[in-house]
mmCIF file of C-alpha atoms in Angstrom:
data_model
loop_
_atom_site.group_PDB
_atom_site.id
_atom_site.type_symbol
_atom_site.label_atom_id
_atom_site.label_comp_id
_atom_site.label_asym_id
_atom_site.label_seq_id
_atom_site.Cartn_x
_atom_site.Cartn_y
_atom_site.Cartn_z
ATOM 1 C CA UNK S 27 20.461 -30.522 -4.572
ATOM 2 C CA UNK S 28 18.363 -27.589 -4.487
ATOM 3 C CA UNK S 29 17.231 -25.768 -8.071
ATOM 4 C CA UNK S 30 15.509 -22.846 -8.639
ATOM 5 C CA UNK S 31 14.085 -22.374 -12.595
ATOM 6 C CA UNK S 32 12.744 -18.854 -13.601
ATOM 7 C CA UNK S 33 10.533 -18.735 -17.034
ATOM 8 C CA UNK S 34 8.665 -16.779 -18.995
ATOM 9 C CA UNK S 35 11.142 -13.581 -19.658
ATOM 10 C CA UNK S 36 11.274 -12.216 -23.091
ATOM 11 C CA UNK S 37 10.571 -9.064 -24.542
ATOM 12 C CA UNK S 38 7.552 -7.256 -24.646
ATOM 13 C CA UNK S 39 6.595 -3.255 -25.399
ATOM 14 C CA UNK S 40 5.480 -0.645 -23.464
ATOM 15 C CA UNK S 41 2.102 -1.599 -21.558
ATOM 16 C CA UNK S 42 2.396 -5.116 -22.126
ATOM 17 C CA UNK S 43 2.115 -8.446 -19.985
ATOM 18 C CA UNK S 44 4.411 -10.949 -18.934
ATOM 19 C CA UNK S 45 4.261 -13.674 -16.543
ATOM 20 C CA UNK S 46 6.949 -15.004 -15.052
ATOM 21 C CA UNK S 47 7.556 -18.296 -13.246
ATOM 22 C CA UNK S 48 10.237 -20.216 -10.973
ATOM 23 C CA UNK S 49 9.619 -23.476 -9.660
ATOM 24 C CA UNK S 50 11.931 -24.966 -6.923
ATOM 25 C CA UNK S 51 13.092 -28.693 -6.446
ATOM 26 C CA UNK S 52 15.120 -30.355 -3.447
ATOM 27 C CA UNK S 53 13.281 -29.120 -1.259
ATOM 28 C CA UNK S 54 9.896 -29.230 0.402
ATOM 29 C CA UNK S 55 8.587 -26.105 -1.058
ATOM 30 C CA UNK S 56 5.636 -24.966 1.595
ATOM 31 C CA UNK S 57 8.426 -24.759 3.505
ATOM 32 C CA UNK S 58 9.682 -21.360 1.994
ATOM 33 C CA UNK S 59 8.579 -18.187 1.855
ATOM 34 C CA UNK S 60 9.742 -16.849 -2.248
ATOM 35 C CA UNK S 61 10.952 -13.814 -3.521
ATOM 36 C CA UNK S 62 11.369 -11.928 -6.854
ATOM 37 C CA UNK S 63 14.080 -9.253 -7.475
ATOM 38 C CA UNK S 64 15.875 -8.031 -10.245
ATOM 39 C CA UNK S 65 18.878 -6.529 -11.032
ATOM 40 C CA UNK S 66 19.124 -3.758 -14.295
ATOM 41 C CA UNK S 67 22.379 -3.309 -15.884
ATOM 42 C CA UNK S 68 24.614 -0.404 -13.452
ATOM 43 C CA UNK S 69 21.707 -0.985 -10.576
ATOM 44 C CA UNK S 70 21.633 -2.421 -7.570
ATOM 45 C CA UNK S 71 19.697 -5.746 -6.975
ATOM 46 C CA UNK S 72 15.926 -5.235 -6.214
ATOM 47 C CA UNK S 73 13.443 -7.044 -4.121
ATOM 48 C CA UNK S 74 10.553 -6.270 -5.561
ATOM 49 C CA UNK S 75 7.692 -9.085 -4.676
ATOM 50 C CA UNK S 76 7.631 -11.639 -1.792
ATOM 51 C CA UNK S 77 5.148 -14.204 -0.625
ATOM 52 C CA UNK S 78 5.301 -16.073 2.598
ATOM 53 C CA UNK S 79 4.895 -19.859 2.854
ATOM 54 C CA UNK S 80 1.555 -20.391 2.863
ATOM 55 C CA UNK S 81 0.429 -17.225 0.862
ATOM 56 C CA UNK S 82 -1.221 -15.514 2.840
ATOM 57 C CA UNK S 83 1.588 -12.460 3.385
ATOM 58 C CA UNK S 84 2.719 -10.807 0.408
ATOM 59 C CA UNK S 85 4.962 -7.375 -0.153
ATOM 60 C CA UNK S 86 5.750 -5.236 -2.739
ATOM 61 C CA UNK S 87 8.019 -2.695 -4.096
ATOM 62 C CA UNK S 88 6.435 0.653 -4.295
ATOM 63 C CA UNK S 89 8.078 0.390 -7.949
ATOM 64 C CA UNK S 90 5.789 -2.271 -9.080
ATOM 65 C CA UNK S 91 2.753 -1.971 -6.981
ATOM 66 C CA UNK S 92 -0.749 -1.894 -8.544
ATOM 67 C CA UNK S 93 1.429 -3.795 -11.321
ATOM 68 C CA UNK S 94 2.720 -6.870 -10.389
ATOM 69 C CA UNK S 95 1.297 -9.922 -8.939
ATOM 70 C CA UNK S 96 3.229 -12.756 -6.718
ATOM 71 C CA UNK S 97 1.129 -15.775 -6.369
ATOM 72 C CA UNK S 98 2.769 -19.212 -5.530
ATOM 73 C CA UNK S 99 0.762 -22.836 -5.886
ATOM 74 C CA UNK S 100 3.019 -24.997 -3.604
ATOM 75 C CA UNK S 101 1.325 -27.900 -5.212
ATOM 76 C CA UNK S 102 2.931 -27.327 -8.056
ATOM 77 C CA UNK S 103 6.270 -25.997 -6.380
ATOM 78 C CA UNK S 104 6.229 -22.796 -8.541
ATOM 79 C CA UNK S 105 5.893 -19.219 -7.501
ATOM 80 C CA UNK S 106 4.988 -16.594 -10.067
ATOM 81 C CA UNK S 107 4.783 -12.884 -10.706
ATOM 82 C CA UNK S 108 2.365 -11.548 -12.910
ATOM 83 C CA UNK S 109 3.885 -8.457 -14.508
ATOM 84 C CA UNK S 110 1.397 -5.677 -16.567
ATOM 85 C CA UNK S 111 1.939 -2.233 -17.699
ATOM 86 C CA UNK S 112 4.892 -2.601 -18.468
ATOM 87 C CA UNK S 113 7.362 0.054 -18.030
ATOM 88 C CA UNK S 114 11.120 0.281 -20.044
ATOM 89 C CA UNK S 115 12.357 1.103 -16.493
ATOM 90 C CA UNK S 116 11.250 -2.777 -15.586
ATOM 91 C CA UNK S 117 14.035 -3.830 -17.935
ATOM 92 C CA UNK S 118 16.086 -6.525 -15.752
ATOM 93 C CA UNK S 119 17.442 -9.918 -14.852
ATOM 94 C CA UNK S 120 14.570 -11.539 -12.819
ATOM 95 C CA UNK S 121 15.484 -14.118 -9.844
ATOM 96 C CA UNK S 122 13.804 -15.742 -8.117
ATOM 97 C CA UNK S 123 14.910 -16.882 -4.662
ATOM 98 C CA UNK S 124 13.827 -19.064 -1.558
ATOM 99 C CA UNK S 125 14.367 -18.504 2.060
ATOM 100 C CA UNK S 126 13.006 -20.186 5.359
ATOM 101 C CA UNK S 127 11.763 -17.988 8.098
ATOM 102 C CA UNK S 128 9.549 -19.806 11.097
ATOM 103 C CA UNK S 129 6.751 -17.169 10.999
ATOM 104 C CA UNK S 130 4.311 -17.064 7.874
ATOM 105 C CA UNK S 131 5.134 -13.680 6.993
ATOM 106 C CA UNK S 132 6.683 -12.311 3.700
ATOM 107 C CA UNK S 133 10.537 -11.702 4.280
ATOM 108 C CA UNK S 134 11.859 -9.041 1.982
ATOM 109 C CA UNK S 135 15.514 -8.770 2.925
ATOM 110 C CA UNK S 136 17.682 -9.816 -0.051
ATOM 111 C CA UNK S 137 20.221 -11.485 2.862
ATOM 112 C CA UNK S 138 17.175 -13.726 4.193
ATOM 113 C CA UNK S 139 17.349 -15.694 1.025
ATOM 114 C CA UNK S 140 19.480 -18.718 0.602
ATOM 115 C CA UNK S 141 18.566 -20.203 -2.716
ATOM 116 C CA UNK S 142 18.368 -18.430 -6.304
ATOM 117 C CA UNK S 143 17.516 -19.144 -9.763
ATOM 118 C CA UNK S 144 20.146 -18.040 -12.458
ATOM 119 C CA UNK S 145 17.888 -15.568 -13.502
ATOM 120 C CA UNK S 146 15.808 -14.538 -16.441
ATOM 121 C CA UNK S 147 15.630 -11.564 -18.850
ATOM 122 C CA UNK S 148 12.876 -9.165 -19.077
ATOM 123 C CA UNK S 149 13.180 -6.412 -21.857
ATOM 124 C CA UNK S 150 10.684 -3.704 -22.010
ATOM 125 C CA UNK S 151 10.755 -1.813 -25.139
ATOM 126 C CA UNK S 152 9.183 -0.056 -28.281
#
């Protein structure tokens, strides 16, 4: 059975850092490319950071970059996304979610995923 674990939500002010993390099990985890999106309350689900397989291809939503980091250590089966400057529009459910694609690029299409965390809250706020 496959399970996806976010961490590291909580709430933070203005400017401030966060670092999320989701680490996947049932699966052979260099095996699939990882995504973060989130989801604010009345909004539309967001992809906002991928990574490919090995790492080496990552994307971003023009909404978080210069901001947010995706890095992945597929040793430890976790992906993460480094969050600073934090905004009050970042306020969201984070997921994180796992998809296999046969090229080593960073897939960014919400419907490419198959697997997803249940989510964790980020609240940005002074």
């Amino acid at each position: 059975q496959v399970h996806l674990v976010e961490s590291g939500g909580g709430s933070v002010h203005p400017g401030g850092s966060l670092r999320l993390s989701c680490t996947m099990s049932g699966l052979t985890f260099a095996d699939y490319h990882m995504g973060w999106f989130r989801q604010a309350p009345g909004k539309e689900l967001e992809g906002i950071a991928h990574v490919s397989r090995s790492g080496i291809s990552v994307f971003y939503a023009d909404s978080v970059k210069g901001r947010f980091t995706i890095s992945r250590d597929n040793a430890a089966n976790t992906v993460y996304l480094q969050m600073d400057s934090l905004k009050p529009e970042d306020t969201a459910m984070y997921y994180c979610a796992a998809g296999y694609y046969s090229v080593d690029v960073a897939i960014i299409r919400e419907r490419d995923y198959t697997y997803w965390g249940q989510g964790t809250q980020v609240t940005v706020s002074a």
